[in-house]
XYZ file of C-alpha atoms in Angstrom:
710
model
C 3.373 2.343 36.099
C 1.281 1.725 33.002
C -2.384 2.654 33.089
C -5.125 1.184 30.952
C -6.479 3.274 28.064
C -3.561 5.693 28.213
C -1.099 6.309 25.385
C 2.618 6.400 26.187
C 4.895 7.941 23.563
C 8.645 8.469 23.328
C 10.033 10.412 20.380
C 11.264 8.143 17.565
C 10.257 4.935 19.366
C 7.490 2.390 18.789
C 5.721 0.888 21.794
C 4.908 -2.788 22.342
C 3.196 -3.221 25.693
C 1.004 -5.466 27.814
C -0.993 -3.636 30.462
C -1.957 -5.254 33.722
C -5.726 -5.768 33.837
C -7.696 -3.941 36.508
C -4.966 -1.643 37.828
C -1.744 0.089 36.871
C 1.310 -1.818 35.791
C 2.564 -4.028 33.002
C 5.549 -4.557 30.741
C 6.701 -2.769 27.606
C 9.348 -2.483 24.927
C 10.165 0.823 23.251
C 11.954 0.081 19.968
C 13.736 2.779 17.979
C 12.265 3.529 14.580
C 15.567 2.773 12.866
C 15.403 -0.841 14.061
C 13.428 -3.412 12.101
C 11.446 -5.850 14.203
C 8.462 -8.195 14.292
C 6.332 -8.986 17.321
C 6.354 -12.447 18.924
C 3.191 -13.565 20.710
C 4.106 -15.306 23.969
C 1.692 -17.642 25.746
C 2.666 -17.439 29.404
C 1.066 -16.702 32.803
C 3.865 -14.172 33.365
C 3.693 -10.524 32.328
C 5.805 -10.603 29.193
C 6.162 -8.958 25.755
C 8.652 -9.957 23.074
C 9.919 -8.697 19.711
C 12.325 -10.177 17.192
C 14.985 -7.602 16.311
C 16.505 -7.955 12.840
C 20.109 -6.925 12.188
C 22.416 -7.709 9.284
C 24.112 -10.649 11.032
C 21.812 -11.606 13.880
C 18.100 -11.860 14.633
C 17.581 -11.448 18.369
C 14.416 -11.937 20.422
C 14.212 -9.274 23.125
C 11.862 -10.267 25.922
C 10.675 -7.896 28.668
C 8.967 -9.394 31.694
C 8.103 -8.616 35.313
C 7.676 -11.017 38.235
C 6.420 -9.512 41.491
C 6.939 -10.980 44.942
C 3.557 -12.746 45.050
C 3.704 -14.396 41.606
C 4.273 -18.143 41.674
C 7.112 -18.985 39.296
C 8.395 -22.470 38.567
C 11.219 -23.769 36.427
C 8.621 -25.292 34.092
C 6.990 -21.870 33.489
C 10.369 -20.379 32.581
C 11.148 -23.363 30.349
C 7.840 -22.921 28.502
C 8.791 -19.276 27.957
C 12.164 -19.952 26.325
C 10.638 -22.760 24.242
C 8.616 -20.076 22.405
C 11.750 -18.035 21.630
C 14.301 -18.480 18.839
C 17.787 -19.738 19.637
C 19.165 -16.191 20.098
C 17.306 -14.249 22.763
C 17.754 -11.995 25.745
C 15.316 -11.799 28.672
C 15.249 -8.541 30.610
C 13.304 -7.403 33.638
C 12.688 -7.302 37.364
C 12.742 -10.887 38.720
C 12.611 -9.960 42.435
C 15.197 -12.705 42.986
C 18.305 -12.660 45.208
C 21.446 -14.754 44.710
C 25.201 -14.105 45.029
C 25.689 -15.098 41.345
C 24.426 -11.656 40.258
C 25.741 -9.726 43.262
C 23.080 -10.028 45.975
C 24.248 -10.185 49.566
C 21.489 -12.657 50.476
C 19.602 -15.533 48.831
C 15.907 -16.330 48.500
C 14.049 -19.361 47.115
C 13.321 -17.691 43.777
C 16.986 -16.834 43.343
C 17.966 -20.473 43.948
C 15.341 -21.684 41.441
C 16.464 -19.221 38.739
C 20.127 -20.118 39.236
C 19.337 -23.832 38.812
C 17.256 -22.997 35.730
C 20.226 -21.158 34.187
C 22.554 -24.098 34.814
C 20.116 -26.689 33.444
C 19.468 -24.831 30.162
C 22.912 -23.386 29.306
C 21.912 -19.826 30.099
C 23.921 -17.086 31.761
C 23.556 -13.735 33.517
C 25.008 -10.630 31.840
C 24.970 -8.605 35.084
C 28.399 -7.599 36.387
C 27.397 -7.483 40.074
C 26.399 -3.798 40.152
C 23.207 -2.945 42.085
C 20.189 -2.156 39.888
C 17.702 -0.847 42.476
C 17.722 1.853 45.169
C 15.025 1.662 47.856
C 13.285 4.987 48.426
C 12.406 4.069 51.997
C 15.798 3.130 53.478
C 18.377 3.872 50.770
C 19.398 0.192 50.443
C 20.760 -1.139 47.145
C 19.475 -4.381 45.570
C 20.154 -6.566 42.519
C 16.633 -7.203 41.200
C 16.949 -6.570 37.441
C 18.476 -9.432 35.490
C 19.639 -9.825 31.889
C 19.572 -13.470 30.742
C 20.797 -14.938 27.456
C 22.187 -18.237 26.094
C 25.862 -18.819 26.890
C 26.748 -19.136 23.178
C 25.859 -15.479 22.446
C 27.077 -13.892 25.695
C 30.226 -12.583 23.986
C 28.106 -10.475 21.635
C 26.935 -8.197 24.466
C 28.522 -5.543 26.659
C 26.531 -4.931 29.855
C 26.739 -1.595 31.708
C 24.686 0.299 34.245
C 24.005 4.038 34.232
C 25.361 6.006 37.215
C 22.120 8.037 37.286
C 18.624 6.882 38.221
C 16.810 9.141 35.713
C 14.119 9.972 38.318
C 13.379 6.290 38.986
C 14.259 3.787 41.706
C 15.728 1.369 39.124
C 19.051 2.124 37.431
C 18.924 2.194 33.601
C 20.843 -0.728 32.089
C 22.736 -0.388 28.801
C 23.426 -3.504 26.737
C 25.527 -3.011 23.612
C 25.397 -5.546 20.796
C 28.353 -6.558 18.686
C 26.249 -6.187 15.528
C 24.357 -2.958 15.222
C 21.667 -2.041 12.717
C 22.574 0.186 9.807
C 21.077 3.669 10.317
C 18.635 5.309 7.952
C 20.150 8.126 5.917
C 17.976 10.789 4.353
C 18.294 13.066 1.376
C 20.087 16.227 2.519
C 17.774 19.200 2.964
C 18.450 22.842 2.185
C 19.018 24.929 5.329
C 17.324 28.146 4.261
C 17.869 29.878 7.613
C 21.628 29.978 6.875
C 21.367 30.756 3.162
C 23.315 33.615 1.590
C 20.442 34.896 -0.567
C 22.285 38.047 -1.603
C 25.095 36.158 -3.337
C 22.680 33.513 -4.589
C 20.656 36.141 -6.469
C 23.688 38.019 -7.776
C 25.533 34.981 -9.122
C 22.857 32.924 -10.821
C 22.689 32.794 -14.611
C 20.182 30.657 -16.468
C 20.616 29.494 -20.090
C 19.129 31.847 -22.684
C 18.818 29.392 -25.599
C 16.972 26.087 -25.694
C 17.147 23.139 -28.092
C 15.046 20.213 -26.878
C 12.990 19.480 -23.755
C 15.319 17.138 -21.853
C 18.668 18.873 -22.395
C 17.181 22.336 -21.828
C 15.486 21.223 -18.614
C 18.727 19.617 -17.423
C 20.695 22.799 -18.168
C 18.259 25.092 -16.312
C 18.025 22.700 -13.346
C 21.802 22.300 -13.175
C 22.354 26.074 -13.186
C 19.947 26.550 -10.275
C 21.196 23.588 -8.198
C 24.907 24.394 -8.673
C 24.374 27.967 -7.570
C 22.233 26.881 -4.625
C 24.930 24.438 -3.514
C 27.416 27.315 -3.259
C 25.268 29.625 -1.117
C 22.750 27.424 0.711
C 24.065 24.901 3.270
C 22.583 21.433 3.401
C 21.858 19.072 6.274
C 23.986 15.957 6.695
C 21.118 13.630 5.857
C 21.677 11.621 9.022
C 19.038 11.078 11.671
C 19.909 12.824 14.920
C 18.871 10.789 17.970
C 18.990 13.856 20.202
C 15.790 15.750 20.818
C 15.116 18.530 23.309
C 11.554 19.220 24.334
C 10.281 22.637 23.201
C 9.611 23.653 26.830
C 13.130 22.797 28.095
C 15.205 25.701 29.448
C 18.381 26.368 31.478
C 16.535 25.968 34.780
C 15.561 22.429 33.761
C 19.186 21.585 32.947
C 20.343 22.958 36.314
C 17.911 20.945 38.481
C 18.689 17.746 36.559
C 22.422 18.314 37.098
C 21.784 18.935 40.789
C 19.887 15.651 41.087
C 22.758 13.771 39.426
C 25.364 15.382 41.713
C 23.447 14.437 44.864
C 23.082 10.830 43.676
C 26.806 10.557 42.934
C 27.591 11.901 46.416
C 25.266 9.384 48.061
C 26.747 6.510 46.059
C 30.252 7.450 47.249
C 29.259 8.104 50.879
C 26.140 6.141 51.814
C 24.834 7.903 54.914
C 21.389 9.146 55.931
C 22.172 12.825 55.311
C 23.292 12.289 51.716
C 20.269 10.056 51.052
C 17.885 12.765 52.305
C 19.687 15.399 50.214
C 19.289 13.186 47.139
C 15.558 12.741 47.764
C 15.152 16.515 48.171
C 17.037 17.186 44.928
C 14.906 14.620 43.104
C 11.663 16.112 44.443
C 12.823 19.617 43.490
C 13.705 18.389 39.990
C 10.259 16.829 39.505
C 8.547 20.011 40.707
C 10.548 22.349 38.449
C 10.149 20.191 35.332
C 6.396 19.916 35.866
C 6.104 23.656 36.514
C 8.157 24.687 33.450
C 6.223 22.305 31.209
C 2.906 23.707 32.468
C 4.054 27.316 32.051
C 5.194 26.648 28.477
C 1.830 25.158 27.540
C -0.020 27.963 29.332
C 1.960 30.557 27.407
C 1.112 28.843 24.115
C -2.610 28.654 24.976
C -2.759 32.295 26.169
C -1.394 33.458 22.820
C -4.335 31.901 20.979
C -7.091 34.297 19.955
C -9.662 34.781 17.220
C -6.926 35.957 14.831
C -4.832 32.809 15.262
C -5.042 30.617 12.187
C -5.635 26.882 12.518
C -2.527 26.371 10.392
C -0.283 28.036 12.973
C -1.884 26.051 15.800
C -1.358 22.720 14.055
C 2.167 23.713 13.073
C 3.008 24.184 16.750
C 1.279 20.976 17.824
C 3.021 19.011 15.077
C 6.322 20.433 16.306
C 5.560 19.076 19.790
C 4.795 15.660 18.321
C 7.300 15.595 15.491
C 9.229 12.426 14.755
C 12.930 12.916 14.202
C 13.501 9.509 12.621
C 11.032 7.561 10.524
C 10.325 3.979 11.424
C 12.199 1.320 9.488
C 10.003 -0.827 7.272
C 9.931 -4.612 7.433
C 7.789 -6.645 5.034
C 6.402 -10.146 5.383
C 5.963 -11.756 1.952
C 4.678 -15.354 2.033
C 5.983 -15.773 5.609
C 9.433 -14.502 4.597
C 10.715 -11.476 6.516
C 12.291 -8.852 4.224
C 14.611 -6.365 5.943
C 16.987 -5.264 3.144
C 16.083 -1.736 2.081
C 16.705 -2.254 -1.636
C 14.400 -5.302 -1.705
C 11.724 -3.452 0.274
C 11.933 -0.488 -2.107
C 11.521 -2.731 -5.157
C 8.628 -4.674 -3.609
C 6.773 -1.479 -2.705
C 7.468 0.017 -6.141
C 6.048 -3.077 -7.824
C 3.021 -2.950 -5.530
C 2.314 0.729 -6.253
C 2.900 0.185 -9.974
C 0.364 -2.651 -9.949
C -2.150 -0.263 -8.383
C -1.619 2.010 -11.415
C -1.957 -0.857 -13.883
C -4.587 -1.707 -16.478
C -4.791 -5.128 -14.804
C -7.225 -3.545 -12.363
C -9.695 -2.775 -15.153
C -12.411 -5.165 -16.255
C -11.764 -7.115 -19.446
C -14.526 -5.347 -21.461
C -13.115 -1.952 -20.507
C -9.585 -2.974 -21.563
C -10.939 -3.891 -25.006
C -12.673 -0.510 -25.115
C -9.382 1.224 -24.189
C -7.386 -0.537 -26.897
C -9.994 0.169 -29.534
C -10.297 3.854 -28.607
C -6.556 4.511 -28.370
C -6.040 3.376 -31.967
C -7.774 6.586 -33.041
C -5.582 9.637 -32.280
C -7.197 12.817 -30.970
C -6.835 15.814 -33.241
C -6.030 18.828 -31.035
C -4.982 20.963 -33.992
C -5.632 24.680 -33.478
C -4.387 28.098 -34.570
C -3.711 28.669 -30.831
C -5.382 32.085 -30.824
C -7.519 31.118 -27.829
C -6.757 32.959 -24.590
C -5.832 29.726 -22.831
C -3.179 28.989 -25.495
C -1.328 32.323 -25.439
C 2.215 32.806 -24.119
C 2.616 32.938 -20.358
C 3.373 36.347 -18.865
C 5.729 37.351 -16.072
C 2.713 38.261 -13.925
C 1.362 34.717 -14.236
C 4.735 33.307 -13.218
C 5.067 35.605 -10.196
C 1.494 34.852 -9.143
C 2.165 31.101 -9.334
C 5.315 31.494 -7.211
C 3.559 33.757 -4.723
C 0.771 31.238 -4.133
C 3.029 28.282 -3.324
C 3.482 26.770 0.126
C 6.468 24.943 1.571
C 6.741 21.546 -0.090
C 9.362 18.848 -0.434
C 11.156 19.013 -3.801
C 11.334 16.192 -6.300
C 14.414 14.355 -7.476
C 15.928 17.559 -8.921
C 16.054 19.113 -5.368
C 14.768 22.465 -6.716
C 12.283 23.807 -4.149
C 9.711 26.593 -4.230
C 11.852 28.610 -1.804
C 14.808 28.565 -4.189
C 12.649 29.554 -7.160
C 11.133 32.439 -5.178
C 14.605 33.877 -4.615
C 15.561 34.061 -8.274
C 16.405 37.566 -9.446
C 14.358 39.433 -12.050
C 16.596 38.446 -14.961
C 16.525 34.771 -13.960
C 12.735 34.863 -13.652
C 12.503 36.169 -17.197
C 14.813 33.408 -18.421
C 12.742 30.865 -16.522
C 9.612 32.234 -18.172
C 11.275 31.911 -21.587
C 12.017 28.259 -20.819
C 8.407 27.603 -19.818
C 7.136 29.301 -22.985
C 9.585 27.297 -25.070
C 8.050 24.062 -23.745
C 4.519 25.444 -24.036
C 4.738 26.694 -27.611
C 6.741 23.684 -28.809
C 4.241 21.218 -27.295
C 7.023 19.213 -25.643
C 7.513 17.937 -22.099
C 10.768 16.976 -20.288
C 10.990 13.299 -19.402
C 12.569 14.274 -16.045
C 9.241 15.755 -14.975
C 7.390 12.503 -15.685
C 9.217 10.701 -12.867
C 7.929 10.717 -9.304
C 9.605 9.666 -6.064
C 7.201 7.826 -3.758
C 7.585 7.856 0.009
C 5.632 5.057 1.742
C 3.668 6.011 4.873
C 1.919 3.471 7.080
C -1.857 3.870 7.213
C -3.514 4.221 10.607
C -4.146 0.943 12.447
C -2.700 -1.162 9.618
C -0.250 -4.060 9.752
C 3.236 -2.681 9.082
C 4.529 -5.824 7.331
C 1.863 -5.754 4.587
C 2.622 -3.694 1.424
C -1.108 -2.898 1.164
C -0.839 -0.995 4.452
C 1.290 1.784 2.949
C 0.052 4.999 1.378
C 2.386 6.537 -1.222
C 3.185 10.250 -1.115
C 4.525 11.511 -4.433
C 7.416 13.941 -4.645
C 7.353 15.559 -8.077
C 9.385 18.433 -9.455
C 8.494 21.851 -7.982
C 10.027 23.224 -11.167
C 7.271 21.446 -13.108
C 4.535 22.308 -10.614
C 5.020 26.038 -11.194
C 4.187 25.493 -14.861
C 1.293 23.261 -13.797
C -0.066 26.088 -11.655
C -0.148 28.459 -14.608
C -1.789 25.845 -16.849
C -4.268 24.876 -14.137
C -5.348 28.461 -13.619
C -6.198 28.809 -17.320
C -7.971 25.444 -17.367
C -10.126 26.317 -14.342
C -10.999 29.706 -15.827
C -12.186 28.035 -19.031
C -14.264 25.489 -17.098
C -15.864 28.044 -14.777
C -16.507 30.760 -17.385
C -18.217 28.236 -19.669
C -20.097 26.611 -16.745
C -18.801 23.180 -17.685
C -18.526 21.863 -14.131
C -21.502 20.662 -12.153
C -22.803 23.278 -9.667
C -22.819 20.552 -6.998
C -19.108 19.748 -7.338
C -17.489 21.620 -4.419
C -13.983 20.190 -4.508
C -10.943 22.308 -5.449
C -12.975 25.205 -6.804
C -12.769 28.870 -5.855
C -15.309 30.062 -3.248
C -16.495 26.497 -2.632
C -15.768 24.082 0.197
C -17.175 21.150 2.145
C -19.831 23.344 3.776
C -21.714 23.510 0.465
C -22.274 19.754 0.409
C -22.783 19.422 4.170
C -25.342 22.202 4.549
C -27.295 21.043 1.508
C -27.642 17.513 2.870
C -28.455 18.716 6.393
C -31.237 21.018 5.156
C -32.799 18.157 3.207
C -32.698 15.879 6.263
C -34.243 18.473 8.581
C -36.986 19.154 6.062
C -37.650 15.408 5.930
C -37.984 15.287 9.707
C -40.464 18.176 9.663
C -42.593 16.342 7.073
C -42.251 13.049 8.988
C -40.949 11.331 5.868
C -38.025 9.074 4.954
C -34.742 10.168 3.412
C -32.349 7.543 2.071
C -28.770 8.798 1.606
C -26.099 6.702 -0.132
C -22.421 7.493 0.477
C -20.207 6.263 -2.345
C -16.589 5.185 -2.289
C -14.688 4.979 -5.584
C -12.033 2.304 -5.412
C -8.528 3.780 -5.882
C -10.099 6.812 -7.562
C -6.991 8.796 -8.563
C -4.981 5.661 -9.341
C -7.549 4.327 -11.844
C -7.992 7.280 -14.203
C -7.530 6.284 -17.855
C -4.809 8.463 -19.411
C -6.299 8.536 -22.903
C -9.823 9.133 -21.606
C -9.017 12.495 -20.017
C -7.686 14.214 -23.187
C -10.741 12.806 -24.945
C -12.972 14.541 -22.392
C -11.031 17.776 -22.883
C -11.596 17.483 -26.616
C -15.325 16.948 -26.083
C -15.652 20.148 -24.033
C -14.037 22.203 -26.795
C -10.401 22.510 -25.723
C -7.696 22.480 -28.397
C -4.075 23.462 -28.971
C -1.228 23.930 -26.513
C -3.219 23.376 -23.309
C -4.614 19.983 -24.309
C -1.295 18.828 -25.773
C 0.492 19.830 -22.563
C -1.944 17.743 -20.490
C -1.642 14.823 -22.904
C 2.168 14.928 -22.646
C 1.903 15.410 -18.878
C 0.054 12.088 -18.555
C 2.270 10.133 -20.960
C 5.198 7.873 -20.037
C 4.994 8.448 -16.296
C 7.226 6.427 -13.980
C 7.705 5.968 -10.258
C 10.470 4.938 -7.879
C 10.152 4.300 -4.142
C 12.660 5.930 -1.792
C 13.587 4.834 1.721
C 16.124 7.358 2.901
C 18.821 7.394 0.236
C 17.888 3.947 -1.094
C 15.944 4.038 -4.357
C 13.997 1.291 -6.096
C 14.107 0.414 -9.747
C 11.925 2.577 -12.002
C 8.429 1.239 -12.687
C 6.045 2.384 -15.407
C 2.655 3.927 -14.537
C 0.017 2.752 -16.999
C -3.001 4.588 -15.557
C -3.795 7.053 -12.799
C -3.106 10.658 -11.890
C 0.102 11.575 -10.045
C -0.663 12.217 -6.375
C 0.384 15.662 -5.213
C 0.328 17.155 -8.687
C -1.299 20.564 -9.181
C -3.201 19.486 -12.286
C -4.384 16.147 -10.898
C -7.222 17.544 -8.786
C -8.708 19.574 -11.646
C -8.334 16.702 -14.088
C -10.077 14.390 -11.648
C -13.123 16.617 -11.170
C -13.368 16.729 -14.984
C -13.206 12.946 -15.050
C -15.944 12.554 -12.439
C -18.067 15.453 -13.662
C -20.632 13.268 -15.468
C -21.106 10.813 -12.586
C -24.688 11.899 -11.841
C -25.702 13.155 -15.296
C -28.216 10.364 -15.947
C -29.948 10.072 -12.580
C -33.612 11.145 -12.254
C -34.063 14.879 -11.526
C -35.891 14.388 -8.207
C -32.796 12.725 -6.699
C -30.360 15.148 -5.050
C -26.613 14.669 -4.895
C -23.309 16.323 -4.034
C -19.629 15.912 -4.857
C -16.426 16.968 -3.178
C -13.681 15.578 -5.442
C -14.184 11.788 -5.073
C -16.472 12.013 -2.004
C -19.930 11.488 -3.463
C -23.398 11.147 -1.983
C -26.941 11.018 -3.337
C -30.274 11.042 -1.548
C -34.011 10.928 -2.048
C -36.946 11.640 0.275
C -40.542 10.404 0.161
C -43.438 9.633 2.470
C -42.961 5.882 1.884
C -39.621 4.166 2.356
C -40.144 1.774 -0.563
C -40.528 4.751 -2.938
C -37.154 6.105 -1.772
C -35.508 2.714 -2.177
C -36.842 2.243 -5.710
C -35.763 5.728 -6.819
C -32.276 5.380 -5.336
C -31.864 1.915 -6.855
C -32.706 3.264 -10.331
C -30.054 5.948 -9.818
C -27.526 3.309 -8.769
C -28.179 1.423 -12.018
C -27.086 4.545 -13.935
C -23.937 4.658 -11.797
C -23.236 1.072 -12.831
C -23.317 2.217 -16.460
C -21.038 5.171 -15.715
C -18.598 2.836 -13.988
C -18.455 0.564 -17.057
C -17.824 3.540 -19.352
C -15.229 5.330 -17.209
C -13.242 2.404 -15.821
C -13.685 3.649 -12.249
C -15.206 1.098 -9.902
C -17.147 1.489 -6.680
C -15.909 -0.268 -3.565
C -19.154 -2.020 -2.591
C -17.885 -3.010 0.844
C -17.266 0.673 1.667
C -20.374 2.145 0.016
C -23.084 2.528 2.662
C -26.505 4.071 3.124
C -28.438 5.623 6.016
C -32.187 5.923 6.412
C -32.959 9.276 8.065
C -36.385 9.380 9.714
C -38.237 9.918 12.955
C -40.549 7.007 12.137
C -40.004 3.259 12.593
C -38.063 1.791 9.680
C -40.008 -0.998 7.957
C -38.428 -4.039 6.328
C -37.140 -3.113 2.891
C -35.141 -4.433 -0.059
C -31.425 -3.597 0.399
C -29.751 -1.330 -2.146
C -27.199 -2.814 -4.518
C -24.336 -1.739 -6.790
C -23.239 -4.249 -9.430
C -25.657 -6.705 -7.794
C -23.685 -6.455 -4.542
C -25.768 -5.390 -1.489
C -24.720 -2.210 0.289
C -24.310 -2.005 4.036
C -26.976 -0.079 5.872
C -25.468 1.796 8.837
C -26.817 4.079 11.535
C -23.878 6.497 11.334
C -21.226 7.411 8.763
C -18.382 9.912 8.573
C -18.830 12.056 5.471
C -16.562 15.047 4.745
C -15.284 15.037 8.318
C -18.741 15.042 9.946
C -20.363 12.007 11.553
C -23.959 11.649 10.371
C -26.432 9.439 12.219
C -29.988 8.469 11.392
C -31.433 10.885 13.981
C -29.081 13.752 13.073
C -27.869 14.072 16.633
């Protein structure tokens, strides 16, 4: 029985449901994530949900409905239902109808009406006469659940019933289709738990001489991957539909088997004693499963203490909720349903590439880009600076030590594999890194990223704009990035080049710095009975809009020269992306602007890019930054004074936006007026002459702020 406001989840399945208003009940479809589908809205007085299932050779509407004994059903109502369905459909559910056509021993008026409806509209019953319902009160069998489809597609289905009730009073029904959907295959993963690390370390030999960036990178990568293939098993890459709950044990398996045995015995010999034994076995099974599940959760909770890290807690919870198979993607482009994976990959790749395109810049800024890029930046140096020296083995080991588990890029070389290299191989790897560093060259393989599309929360799954890309870049490259990033951050911090109010991705700083600062200002405003106006800014596609040539120019302006700046310049050049869905890859698309998501250097480069955001605002206006999460505020005894001061600051942000190419999303930028006094009528704040929304609450850095600070 479905209950309102309650979530029902089955591993690897998506839910489409219609709950009964006022009390429990309703209808639902659980569709496997490897099946592509679109929802069909049905206008009917009956409880019904419907989805259109897409396969290679057939699109089938699957309709789930329920008709109780008191519902008035006419042939016209059923006709109106099938009129809203495509030509190929199947209607499933409990009709509460009796007729000998589907195996019932008796007949009722609803059964006669449904039988006439089937004859009049060339429909048929898939049921083979087997009972589908077992009464808990008297042990009688009934034929209530029907499977209806047009006669012309009946041959495409094989109808069967399960011999076990699965702890229900209705038997599960299995309907096999002639045309099945192609499964999603995934890139094979390394199975580190079964790796032979001893032989891996003793038999790996990396090249000792290097010629150019691409061939040398290919040789080193090939040596590592070939050796790993010999001593580290890989998964099959296929999605396993089987999943056992983490609390399941042998006792659970035993009571479920006992319940099945008692049901089989009752089905063969239908007497009162066997029926009672079945009900006892079922009750015992329910009790044991509930008890074991509770004990497992209790054990997990009891092991939590003050020393338990939040990471370990979330790791366990994510294991409970993990999805074995990702949901298949279907796109709707101009009312055309796209189900082919290669087309979907290419469409998403083109969409993400457009996001990283200069077409998103304003025309004046594009002219500024072209004019500036004609003048090359002179990074010439004698390279005697500390940040330009050769990398040491200690830097390499420190970079490896500080890595966390992460999916590898297209080269399949993971952090775990690199951590298990022997001492000689680490030295050869260091020589390769230094070769690239001192030669000011960068492998083209490292400029390519694989993008995995993930559906954003509460977004329409058929719209390309609803997907968030997650970049998979080379872990091989990211180790070198870590070493470069550490030197870059040291230079920035030691020379005090970063704003003291930028708290993002900096050592000994976190969100508390920005949160506590704003809270203290608000509480002080309340004590003085004044007004505080706080504006929360949203930069539109912040990381995806960073100008590639502008960043090296900023590095030049802060005094950086030589190998470090040339590495970053090469790192940003000629970047490409490809979207992957399982083993299907899109065509390669060029990235014109933007920082690669998931890159080690990207976060530091972005805080450099945004560092001058508030440089020109008046000194009495306070502000804070955490990466691209920005806020500014001002307090005064009169609200109009606050508004005027904040508006002047916003004008300077308009200028910064024109100079940097980053734009504010005016529909997401908001402001709150914090005060204990009545708020008078005031002039709304604007950015680029667009009014900002005034709200009473806003979620900033994970905390919900309201105007009363409650």
